[in-house]
Short mmCIF file of C-alpha atoms and ligand atoms in Angstrom, two decimals:
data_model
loop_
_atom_site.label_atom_id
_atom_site.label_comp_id
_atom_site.label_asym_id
_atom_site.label_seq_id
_atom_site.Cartn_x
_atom_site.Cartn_y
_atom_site.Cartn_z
CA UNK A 1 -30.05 -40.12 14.53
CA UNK A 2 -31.11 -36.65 14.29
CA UNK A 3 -34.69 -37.22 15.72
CA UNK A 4 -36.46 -34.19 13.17
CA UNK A 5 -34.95 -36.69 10.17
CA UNK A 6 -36.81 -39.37 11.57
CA UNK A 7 -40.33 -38.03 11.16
CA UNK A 8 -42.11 -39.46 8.09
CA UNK A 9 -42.13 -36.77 5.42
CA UNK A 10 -45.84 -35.51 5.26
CA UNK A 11 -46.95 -35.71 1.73
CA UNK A 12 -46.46 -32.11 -0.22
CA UNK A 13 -49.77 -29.95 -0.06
CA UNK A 14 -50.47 -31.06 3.76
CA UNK A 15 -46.63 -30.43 4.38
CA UNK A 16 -47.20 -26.94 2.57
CA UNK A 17 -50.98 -25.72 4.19
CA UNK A 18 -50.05 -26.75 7.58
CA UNK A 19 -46.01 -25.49 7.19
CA UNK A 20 -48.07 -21.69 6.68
CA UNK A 21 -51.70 -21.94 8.40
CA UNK A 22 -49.70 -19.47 11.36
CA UNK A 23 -48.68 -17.39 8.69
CA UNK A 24 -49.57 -13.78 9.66
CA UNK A 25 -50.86 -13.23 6.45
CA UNK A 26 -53.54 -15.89 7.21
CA UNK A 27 -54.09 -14.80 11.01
CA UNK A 28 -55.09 -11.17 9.95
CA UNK A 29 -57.60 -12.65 7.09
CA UNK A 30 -59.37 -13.97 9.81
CA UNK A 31 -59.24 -11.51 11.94
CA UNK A 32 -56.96 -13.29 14.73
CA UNK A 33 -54.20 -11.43 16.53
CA UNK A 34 -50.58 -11.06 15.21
CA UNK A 35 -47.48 -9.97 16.34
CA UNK A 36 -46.81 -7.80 13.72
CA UNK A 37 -49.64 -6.24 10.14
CA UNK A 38 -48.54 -8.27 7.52
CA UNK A 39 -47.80 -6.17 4.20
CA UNK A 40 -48.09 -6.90 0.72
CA UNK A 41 -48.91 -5.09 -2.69
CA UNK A 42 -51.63 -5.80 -5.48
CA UNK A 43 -49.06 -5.77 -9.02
CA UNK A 44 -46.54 -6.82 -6.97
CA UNK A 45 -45.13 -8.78 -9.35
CA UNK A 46 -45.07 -6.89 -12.78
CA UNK A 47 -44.26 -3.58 -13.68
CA UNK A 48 -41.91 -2.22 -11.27
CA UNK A 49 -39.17 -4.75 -10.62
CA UNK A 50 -36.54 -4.94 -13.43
CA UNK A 51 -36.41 -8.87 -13.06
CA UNK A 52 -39.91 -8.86 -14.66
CA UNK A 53 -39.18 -6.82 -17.21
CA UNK A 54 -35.87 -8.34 -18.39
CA UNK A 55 -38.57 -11.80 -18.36
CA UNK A 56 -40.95 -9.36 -20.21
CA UNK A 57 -38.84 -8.56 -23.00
CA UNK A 58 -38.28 -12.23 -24.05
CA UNK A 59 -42.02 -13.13 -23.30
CA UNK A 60 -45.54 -11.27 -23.62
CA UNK A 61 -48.29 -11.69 -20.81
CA UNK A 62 -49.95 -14.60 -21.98
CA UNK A 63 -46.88 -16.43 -22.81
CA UNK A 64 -45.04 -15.66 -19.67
CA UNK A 65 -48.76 -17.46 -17.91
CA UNK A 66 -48.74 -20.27 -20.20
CA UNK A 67 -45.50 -21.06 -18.92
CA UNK A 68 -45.58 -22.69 -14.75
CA UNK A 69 -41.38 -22.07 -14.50
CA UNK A 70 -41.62 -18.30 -15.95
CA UNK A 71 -44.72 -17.78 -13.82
CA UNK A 72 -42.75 -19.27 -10.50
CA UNK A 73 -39.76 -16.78 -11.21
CA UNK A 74 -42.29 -13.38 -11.98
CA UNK A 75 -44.37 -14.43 -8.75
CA UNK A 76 -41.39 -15.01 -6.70
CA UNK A 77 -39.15 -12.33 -7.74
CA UNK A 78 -40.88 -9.42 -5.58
CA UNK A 79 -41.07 -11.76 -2.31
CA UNK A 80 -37.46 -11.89 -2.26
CA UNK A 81 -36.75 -8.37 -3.34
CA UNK A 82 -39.37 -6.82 -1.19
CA UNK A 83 -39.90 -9.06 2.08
CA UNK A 84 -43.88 -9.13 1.50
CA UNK A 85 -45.85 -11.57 3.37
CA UNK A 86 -47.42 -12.89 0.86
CA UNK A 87 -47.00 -13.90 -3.06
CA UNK A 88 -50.01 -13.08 -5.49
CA UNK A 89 -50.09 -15.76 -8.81
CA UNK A 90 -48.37 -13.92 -11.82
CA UNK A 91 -51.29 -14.15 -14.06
CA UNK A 92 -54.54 -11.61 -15.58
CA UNK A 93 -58.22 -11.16 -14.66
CA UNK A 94 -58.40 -12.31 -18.74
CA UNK A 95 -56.42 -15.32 -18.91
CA UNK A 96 -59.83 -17.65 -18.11
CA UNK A 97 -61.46 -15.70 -20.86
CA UNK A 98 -59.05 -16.12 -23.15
CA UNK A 99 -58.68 -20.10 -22.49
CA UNK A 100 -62.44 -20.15 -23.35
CA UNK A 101 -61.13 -19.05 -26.95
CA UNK A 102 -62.15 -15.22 -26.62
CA UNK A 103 -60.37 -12.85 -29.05
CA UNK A 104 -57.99 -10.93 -26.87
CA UNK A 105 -55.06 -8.69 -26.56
CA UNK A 106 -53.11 -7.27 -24.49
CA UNK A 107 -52.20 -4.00 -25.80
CA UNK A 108 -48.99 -2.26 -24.27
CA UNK A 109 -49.94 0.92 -23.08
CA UNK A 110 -53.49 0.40 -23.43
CA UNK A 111 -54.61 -2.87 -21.35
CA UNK A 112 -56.97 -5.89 -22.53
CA UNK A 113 -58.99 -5.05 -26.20
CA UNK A 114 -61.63 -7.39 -26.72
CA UNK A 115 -61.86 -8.60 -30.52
CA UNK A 116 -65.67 -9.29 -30.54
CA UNK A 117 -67.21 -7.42 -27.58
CA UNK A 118 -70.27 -8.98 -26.37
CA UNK A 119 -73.29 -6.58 -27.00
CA UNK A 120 -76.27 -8.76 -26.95
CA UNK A 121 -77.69 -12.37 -25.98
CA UNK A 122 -76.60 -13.90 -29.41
CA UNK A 123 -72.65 -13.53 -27.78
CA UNK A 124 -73.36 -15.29 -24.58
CA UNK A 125 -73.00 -18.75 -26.21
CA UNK A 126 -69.34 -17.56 -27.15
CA UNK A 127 -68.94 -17.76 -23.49
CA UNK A 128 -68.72 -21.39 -22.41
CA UNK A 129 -68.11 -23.01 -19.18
CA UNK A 130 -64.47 -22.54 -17.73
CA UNK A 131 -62.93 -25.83 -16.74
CA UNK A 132 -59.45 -24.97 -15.43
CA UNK A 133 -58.13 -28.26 -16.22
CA UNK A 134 -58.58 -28.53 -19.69
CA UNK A 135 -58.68 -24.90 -20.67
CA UNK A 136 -55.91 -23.60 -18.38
CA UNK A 137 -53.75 -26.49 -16.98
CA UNK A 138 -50.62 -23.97 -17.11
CA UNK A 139 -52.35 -22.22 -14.22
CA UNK A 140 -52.79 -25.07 -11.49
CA UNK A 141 -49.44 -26.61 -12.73
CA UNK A 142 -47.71 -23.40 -11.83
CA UNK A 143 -49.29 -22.84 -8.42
CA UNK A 144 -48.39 -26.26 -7.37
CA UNK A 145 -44.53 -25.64 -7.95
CA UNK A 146 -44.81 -22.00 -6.20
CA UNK A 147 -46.28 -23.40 -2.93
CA UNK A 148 -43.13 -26.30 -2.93
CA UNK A 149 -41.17 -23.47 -3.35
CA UNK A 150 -42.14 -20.56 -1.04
CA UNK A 151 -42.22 -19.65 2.58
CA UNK A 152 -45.16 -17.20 2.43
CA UNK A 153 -48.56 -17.84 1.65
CA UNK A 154 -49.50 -17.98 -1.97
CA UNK A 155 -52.76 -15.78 -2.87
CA UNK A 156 -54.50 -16.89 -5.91
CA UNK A 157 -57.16 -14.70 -7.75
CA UNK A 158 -59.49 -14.04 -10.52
CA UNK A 159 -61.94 -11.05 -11.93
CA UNK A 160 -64.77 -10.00 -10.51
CA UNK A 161 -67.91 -10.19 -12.55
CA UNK A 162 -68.64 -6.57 -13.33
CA UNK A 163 -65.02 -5.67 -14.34
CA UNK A 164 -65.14 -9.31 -16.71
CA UNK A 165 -67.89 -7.72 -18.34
CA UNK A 166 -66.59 -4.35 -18.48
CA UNK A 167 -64.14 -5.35 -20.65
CA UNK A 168 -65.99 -7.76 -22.67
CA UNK A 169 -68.83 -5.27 -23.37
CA UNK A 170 -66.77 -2.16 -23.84
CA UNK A 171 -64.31 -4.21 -26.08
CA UNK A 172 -61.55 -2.96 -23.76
CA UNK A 173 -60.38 -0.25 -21.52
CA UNK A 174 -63.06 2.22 -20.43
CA UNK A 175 -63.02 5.26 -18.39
CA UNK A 176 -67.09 5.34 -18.01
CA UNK A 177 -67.75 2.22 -18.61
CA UNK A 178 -70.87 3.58 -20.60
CA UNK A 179 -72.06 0.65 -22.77
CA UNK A 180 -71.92 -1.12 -19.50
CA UNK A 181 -73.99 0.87 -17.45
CA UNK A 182 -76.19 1.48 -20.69
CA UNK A 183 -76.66 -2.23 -20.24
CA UNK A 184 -76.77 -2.54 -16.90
CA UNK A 185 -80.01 -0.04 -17.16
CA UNK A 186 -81.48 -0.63 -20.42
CA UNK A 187 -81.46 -4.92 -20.68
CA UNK A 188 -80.77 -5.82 -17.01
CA UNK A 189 -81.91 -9.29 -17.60
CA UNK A 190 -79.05 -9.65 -20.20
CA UNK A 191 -76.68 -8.11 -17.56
CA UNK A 192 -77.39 -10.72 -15.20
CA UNK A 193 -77.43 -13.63 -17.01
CA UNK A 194 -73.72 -11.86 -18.40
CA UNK A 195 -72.42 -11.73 -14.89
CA UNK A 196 -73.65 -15.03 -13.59
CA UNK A 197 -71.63 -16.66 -16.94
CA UNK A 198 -68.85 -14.91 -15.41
CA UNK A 199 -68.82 -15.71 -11.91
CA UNK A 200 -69.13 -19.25 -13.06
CA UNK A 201 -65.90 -18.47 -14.79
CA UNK A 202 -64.46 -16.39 -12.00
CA UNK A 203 -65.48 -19.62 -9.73
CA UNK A 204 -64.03 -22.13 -11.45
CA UNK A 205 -60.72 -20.76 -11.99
CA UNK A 206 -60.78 -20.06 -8.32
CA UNK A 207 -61.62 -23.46 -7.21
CA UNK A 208 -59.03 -24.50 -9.17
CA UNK A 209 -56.44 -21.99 -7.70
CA UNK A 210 -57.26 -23.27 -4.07
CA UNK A 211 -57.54 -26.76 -4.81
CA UNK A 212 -53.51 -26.79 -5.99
CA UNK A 213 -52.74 -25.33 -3.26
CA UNK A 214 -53.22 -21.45 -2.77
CA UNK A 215 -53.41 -20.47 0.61
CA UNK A 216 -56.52 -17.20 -0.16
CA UNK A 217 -57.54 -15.73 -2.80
CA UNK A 218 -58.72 -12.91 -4.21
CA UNK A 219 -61.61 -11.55 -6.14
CA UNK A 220 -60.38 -8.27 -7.86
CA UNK A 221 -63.75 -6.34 -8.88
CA UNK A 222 -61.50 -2.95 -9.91
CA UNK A 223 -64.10 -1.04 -12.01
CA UNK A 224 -67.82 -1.80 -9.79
CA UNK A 225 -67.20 1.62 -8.01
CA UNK A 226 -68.65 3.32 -11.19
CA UNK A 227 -72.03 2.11 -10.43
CA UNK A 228 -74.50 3.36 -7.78
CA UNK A 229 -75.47 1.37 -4.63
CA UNK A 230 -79.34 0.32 -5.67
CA UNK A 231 -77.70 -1.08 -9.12
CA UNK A 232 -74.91 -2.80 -7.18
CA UNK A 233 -77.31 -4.87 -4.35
CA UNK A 234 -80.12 -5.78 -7.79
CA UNK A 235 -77.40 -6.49 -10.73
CA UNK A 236 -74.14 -6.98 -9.25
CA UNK A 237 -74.10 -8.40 -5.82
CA UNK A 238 -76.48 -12.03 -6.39
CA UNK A 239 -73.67 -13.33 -8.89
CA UNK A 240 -70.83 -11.81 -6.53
CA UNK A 241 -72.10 -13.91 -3.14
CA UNK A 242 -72.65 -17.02 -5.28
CA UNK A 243 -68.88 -16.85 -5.84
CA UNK A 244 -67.72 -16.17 -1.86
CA UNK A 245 -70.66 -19.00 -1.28
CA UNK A 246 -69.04 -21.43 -4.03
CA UNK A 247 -65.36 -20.93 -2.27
CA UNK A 248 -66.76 -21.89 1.27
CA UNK A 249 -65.89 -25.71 1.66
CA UNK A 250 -62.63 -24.77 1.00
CA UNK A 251 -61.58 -22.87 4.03
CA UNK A 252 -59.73 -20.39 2.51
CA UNK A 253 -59.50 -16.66 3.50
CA UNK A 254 -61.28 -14.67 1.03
CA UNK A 255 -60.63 -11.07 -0.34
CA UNK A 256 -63.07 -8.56 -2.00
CA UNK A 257 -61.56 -5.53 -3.81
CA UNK A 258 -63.09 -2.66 -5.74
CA UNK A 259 -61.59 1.03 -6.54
CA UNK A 260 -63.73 3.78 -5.77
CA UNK A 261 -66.39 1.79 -3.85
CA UNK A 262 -67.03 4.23 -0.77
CA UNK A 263 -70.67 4.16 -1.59
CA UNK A 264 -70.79 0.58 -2.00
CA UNK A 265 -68.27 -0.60 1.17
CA UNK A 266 -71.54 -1.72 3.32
CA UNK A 267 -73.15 -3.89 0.88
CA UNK A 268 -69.82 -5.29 0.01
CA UNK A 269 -68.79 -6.54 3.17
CA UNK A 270 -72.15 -8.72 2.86
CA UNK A 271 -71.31 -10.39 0.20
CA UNK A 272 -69.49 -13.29 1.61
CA UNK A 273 -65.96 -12.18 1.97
CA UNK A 274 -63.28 -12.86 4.66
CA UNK A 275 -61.55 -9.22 3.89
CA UNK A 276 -62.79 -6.37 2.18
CA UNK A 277 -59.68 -3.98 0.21
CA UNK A 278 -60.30 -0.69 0.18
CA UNK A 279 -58.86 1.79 -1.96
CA UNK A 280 -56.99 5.06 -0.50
CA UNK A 281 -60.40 7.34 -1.21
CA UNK A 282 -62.19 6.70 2.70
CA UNK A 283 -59.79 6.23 5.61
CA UNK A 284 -59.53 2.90 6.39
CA UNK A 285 -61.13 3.30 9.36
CA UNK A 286 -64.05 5.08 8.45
CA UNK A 287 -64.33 2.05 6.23
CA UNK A 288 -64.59 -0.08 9.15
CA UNK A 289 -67.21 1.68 10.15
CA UNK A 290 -68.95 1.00 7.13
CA UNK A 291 -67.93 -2.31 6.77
CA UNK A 292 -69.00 -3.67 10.38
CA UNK A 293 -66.46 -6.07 12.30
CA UNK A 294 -67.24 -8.81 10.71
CA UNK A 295 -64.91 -8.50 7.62
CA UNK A 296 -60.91 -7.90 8.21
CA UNK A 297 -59.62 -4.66 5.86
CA UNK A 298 -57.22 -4.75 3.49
CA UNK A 299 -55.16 -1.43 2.12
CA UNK A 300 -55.00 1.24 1.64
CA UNK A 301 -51.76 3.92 1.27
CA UNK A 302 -52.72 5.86 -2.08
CA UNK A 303 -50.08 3.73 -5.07
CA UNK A 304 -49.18 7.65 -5.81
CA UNK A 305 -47.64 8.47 -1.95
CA UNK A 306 -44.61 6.28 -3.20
CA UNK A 307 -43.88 8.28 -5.58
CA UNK A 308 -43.62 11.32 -2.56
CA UNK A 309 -40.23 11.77 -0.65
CA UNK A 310 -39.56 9.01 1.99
CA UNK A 311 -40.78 11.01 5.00
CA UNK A 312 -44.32 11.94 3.39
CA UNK A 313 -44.42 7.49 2.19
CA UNK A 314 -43.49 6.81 5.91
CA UNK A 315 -45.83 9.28 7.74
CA UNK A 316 -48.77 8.63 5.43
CA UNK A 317 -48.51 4.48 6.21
CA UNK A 318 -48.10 4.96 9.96
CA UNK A 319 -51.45 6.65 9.73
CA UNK A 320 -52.99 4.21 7.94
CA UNK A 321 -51.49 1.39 10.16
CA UNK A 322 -52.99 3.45 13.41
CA UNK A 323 -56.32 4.02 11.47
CA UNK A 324 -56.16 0.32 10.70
CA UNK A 325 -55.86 -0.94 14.53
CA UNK A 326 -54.08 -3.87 15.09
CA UNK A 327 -56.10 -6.65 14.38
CA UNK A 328 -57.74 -7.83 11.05
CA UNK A 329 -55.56 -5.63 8.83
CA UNK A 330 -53.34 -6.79 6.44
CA UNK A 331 -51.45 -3.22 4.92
CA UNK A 332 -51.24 -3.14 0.84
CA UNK A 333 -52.00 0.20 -1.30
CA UNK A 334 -55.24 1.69 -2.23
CA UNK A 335 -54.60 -0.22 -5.57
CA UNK A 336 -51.88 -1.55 -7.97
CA UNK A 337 -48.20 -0.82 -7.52
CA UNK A 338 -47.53 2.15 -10.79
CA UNK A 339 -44.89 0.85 -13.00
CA UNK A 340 -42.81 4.18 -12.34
CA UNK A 341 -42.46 3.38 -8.12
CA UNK A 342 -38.84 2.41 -6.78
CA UNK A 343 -39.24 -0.91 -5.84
CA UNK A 344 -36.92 0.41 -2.88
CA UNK A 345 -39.63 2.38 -1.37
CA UNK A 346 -41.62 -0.31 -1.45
CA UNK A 347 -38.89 -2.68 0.50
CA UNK A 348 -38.68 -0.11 3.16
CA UNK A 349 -42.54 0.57 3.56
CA UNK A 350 -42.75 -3.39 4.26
CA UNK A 351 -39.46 -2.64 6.95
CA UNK A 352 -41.36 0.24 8.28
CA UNK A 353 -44.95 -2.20 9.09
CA UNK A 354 -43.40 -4.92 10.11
CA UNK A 355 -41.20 -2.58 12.70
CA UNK A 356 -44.32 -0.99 14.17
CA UNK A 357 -46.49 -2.01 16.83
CA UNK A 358 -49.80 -0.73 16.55
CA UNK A 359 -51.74 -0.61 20.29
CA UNK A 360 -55.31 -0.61 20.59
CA UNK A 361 -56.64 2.52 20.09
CA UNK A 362 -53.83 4.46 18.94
CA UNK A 363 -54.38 7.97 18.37
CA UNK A 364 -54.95 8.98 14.79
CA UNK A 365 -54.13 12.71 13.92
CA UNK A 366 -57.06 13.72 12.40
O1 CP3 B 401 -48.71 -8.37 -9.49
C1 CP3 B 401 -48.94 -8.34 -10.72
O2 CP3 B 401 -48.89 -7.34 -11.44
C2 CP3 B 401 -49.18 -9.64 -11.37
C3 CP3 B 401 -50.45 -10.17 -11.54
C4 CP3 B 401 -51.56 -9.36 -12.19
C5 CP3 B 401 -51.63 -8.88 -13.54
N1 CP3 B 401 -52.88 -8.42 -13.75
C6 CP3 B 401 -50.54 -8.91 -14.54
C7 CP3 B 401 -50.58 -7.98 -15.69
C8 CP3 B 401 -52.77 -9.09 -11.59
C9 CP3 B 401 -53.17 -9.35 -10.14
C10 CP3 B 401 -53.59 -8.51 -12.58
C11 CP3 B 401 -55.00 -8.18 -12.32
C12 CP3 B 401 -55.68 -7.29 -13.25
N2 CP3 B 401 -55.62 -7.23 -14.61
C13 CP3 B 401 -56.65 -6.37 -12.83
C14 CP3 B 401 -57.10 -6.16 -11.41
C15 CP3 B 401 -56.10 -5.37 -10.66
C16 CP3 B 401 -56.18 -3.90 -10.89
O3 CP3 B 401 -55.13 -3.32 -11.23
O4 CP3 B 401 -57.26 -3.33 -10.70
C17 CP3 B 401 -57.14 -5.73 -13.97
C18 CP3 B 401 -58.21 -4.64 -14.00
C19 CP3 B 401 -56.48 -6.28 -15.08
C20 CP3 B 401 -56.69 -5.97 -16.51
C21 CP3 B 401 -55.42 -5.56 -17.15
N3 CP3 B 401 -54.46 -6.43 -17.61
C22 CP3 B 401 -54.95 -4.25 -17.42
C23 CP3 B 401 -55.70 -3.00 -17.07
C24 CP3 B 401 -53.70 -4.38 -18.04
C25 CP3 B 401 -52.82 -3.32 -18.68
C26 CP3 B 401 -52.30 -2.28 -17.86
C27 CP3 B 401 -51.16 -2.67 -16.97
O5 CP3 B 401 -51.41 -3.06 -15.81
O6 CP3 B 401 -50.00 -2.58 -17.38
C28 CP3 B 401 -53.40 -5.75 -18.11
C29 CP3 B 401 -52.17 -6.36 -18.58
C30 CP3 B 401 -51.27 -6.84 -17.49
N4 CP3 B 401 -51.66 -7.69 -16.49
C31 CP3 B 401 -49.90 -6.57 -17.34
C32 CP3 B 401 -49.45 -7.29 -16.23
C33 CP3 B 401 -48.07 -7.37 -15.67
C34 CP3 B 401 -49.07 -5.72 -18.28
C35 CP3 B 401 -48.76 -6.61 -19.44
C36 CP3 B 401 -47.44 -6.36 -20.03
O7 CP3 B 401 -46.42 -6.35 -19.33
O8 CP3 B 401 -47.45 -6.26 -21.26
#
């Protein structure tokens, strides 16, 4: 008898977490050496690819997240097409929100519209508790088949309070995110009670995530770089590290991200996280710097560089992989994949890092 065969089968989510806990993906997190930076890319698994949208054009957002076998196939699609080391949960920063029975839309061309934005204390109550498994079932249910099915980590995520509220306050997309700020400043006290409601939420749903079996997560915060350092540490950071504190006993690697958060990289990287992602603004070393050692970098070629000719895509991420250094870096853009990039570029950027070897020290053209 083939002595493998005779092993007693482990039982599914040990067979799955210890099947990946070498995975480079996981390795870099932490900060540990790898052979090779492991690559993947934050809207991975919309917009571009063509399998999504032929899925797309049957099913809208919500539907397509209600659904575990629809969510499998969107989440899967671009780790076959594209060779990324990881697999990010087909889902939306609103889906919690929404399962908590707030008005919402997702607006093509536009992004989330909120029906009833939440302007003052008498809409906090609208806001109740998140629990994932009677709310959002769909969610865990669809993890759990992804990590029987794939060979690469599985990263699951939710919002980050600020950009929750951003939406919820400004009733949708903002550029300024006034009424937030105007908040922010002029009733901070409602501000804070706002975000720790939704890093309860954010919590929860993360909890949940891990607990079926995602491998890391991560916390996308997309719109806090509009605010200024002093506001960040008093209004935004105390319901951020409750979140990164409320993930601990899990053991999971943990990613912060924010766009546009230069000013606010060194009070991020104390807020609890394994990895910080930085966006393509400050070189990723210089962001280092700023950072301290203590939290692995994620990022950060600018999403727009793909649309350049291949040499400019291939020069640009060989600088950021030599900024980067070898160890605890794990290569993705600045932020999301745009719909218009050829899904080919991306396939050969994640050729391109997995074929370099980045020594220590390697000079960086400056
Ligand atoms: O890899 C993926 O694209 C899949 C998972 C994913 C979606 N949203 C699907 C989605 C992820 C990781 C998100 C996160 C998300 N959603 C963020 C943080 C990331 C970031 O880009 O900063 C934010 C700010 C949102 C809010 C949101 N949802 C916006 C701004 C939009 C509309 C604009 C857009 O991206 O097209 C959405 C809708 C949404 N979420 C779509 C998808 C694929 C488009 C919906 C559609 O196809 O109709």
């Amino acid at each position: 008898m083939n002595p493998v065969t005779a092993v007693p089968p482990l039982a599914p989510a040990l067979q799955d977490a210890s099947r990946l806990a070498d995975a480079p993906l996981l390795r870099a997190f932490r900060g540990l050496p790898v052979e090779r930076t492991p690559v993947w890319f934050m809207r991975q698994a919309g917009r571009s690819l063509s399998e999504y949208r032929a899925i797309r054009s049957r099913a809208n957002l919500f539907e397509i997240s209600r659904s575990p076998d629809l969510t499998a196939e969107v989440t899967m699609a671009p780790v076959d097409r594209l060779g990324v080391d990881a697999a990010i949960l087909f889902s939306d920063i609103t889906v919690p929100l929404a399962a908590i029975g707030i008005g919402l839309e997702i607006v093509p061309g536009v992004g989330p519209v909120i029906a009833e934005p939440v302007r003052g204390w008498s809409d906090l109550p609208r806001l109740r508790p998140f629990e994932p498994d009677q709310d959002a079932p769909y969610v865990a249910d669809a993890v759990r088949l992804l990590v029987r099915a794939l060979d690469v980590p599985l990263i699951g995520f939710a919002g980050g309070p600020f950009t929750l509220a951003s939406y919820l306050i400004e009733g949708g997309p903002s550029k300024t995110h006034a009424r937030t700020r105007a908040m922010m400043y002029g009733d901070p006290h409602l501000f804070r009670e706002l975000l720790d409601i939704l890093a309860g939420v954010a919590l929860a749903s993360l909890r949940s995530q891990v607990l079926a079996g995602a491998a890391a997560i991560q916390l996308f915060e997309s719109w806090v770089g509009v605010i200024d350092p002093v506001s960040y540490r008093r209004q935004v950071l105390p319901a951020t590290t409750r979140i990164f504190d409320g993930l601990r006993d899990l053991d999971v690697p943990t990613v912060y991200f924010g766009v546009g958060t230069g000013e606010l990289l060194a009070l991020m990287g104390t807020a609890g996280s394994d990895v910080v992602g930085v966006d393509w603004r400050v070189p990723i070393d210089a962001a280092r710097a700023r950072l301290g050692r203590h939290v692995a970098v994620q990022g950060n070629l600018d999403p727009v560089a793909c649309l350049a000719p291949w040499p400019v895509v291939r020069e640009r991420a060989i600088d950021v992989l030599l900024r980067a250094g070898p160890t605890g870096h794990v290569f993705n853009l600045g932020h999301g994949v745009l719909p218009e990039t050829d899904p080919e570029i991306l396939r050969r950027i994640v050729d391109l890092v997995h074929e370099c070897r980045v020594e220590p020290g390697a000079a960086v053209a400056s």
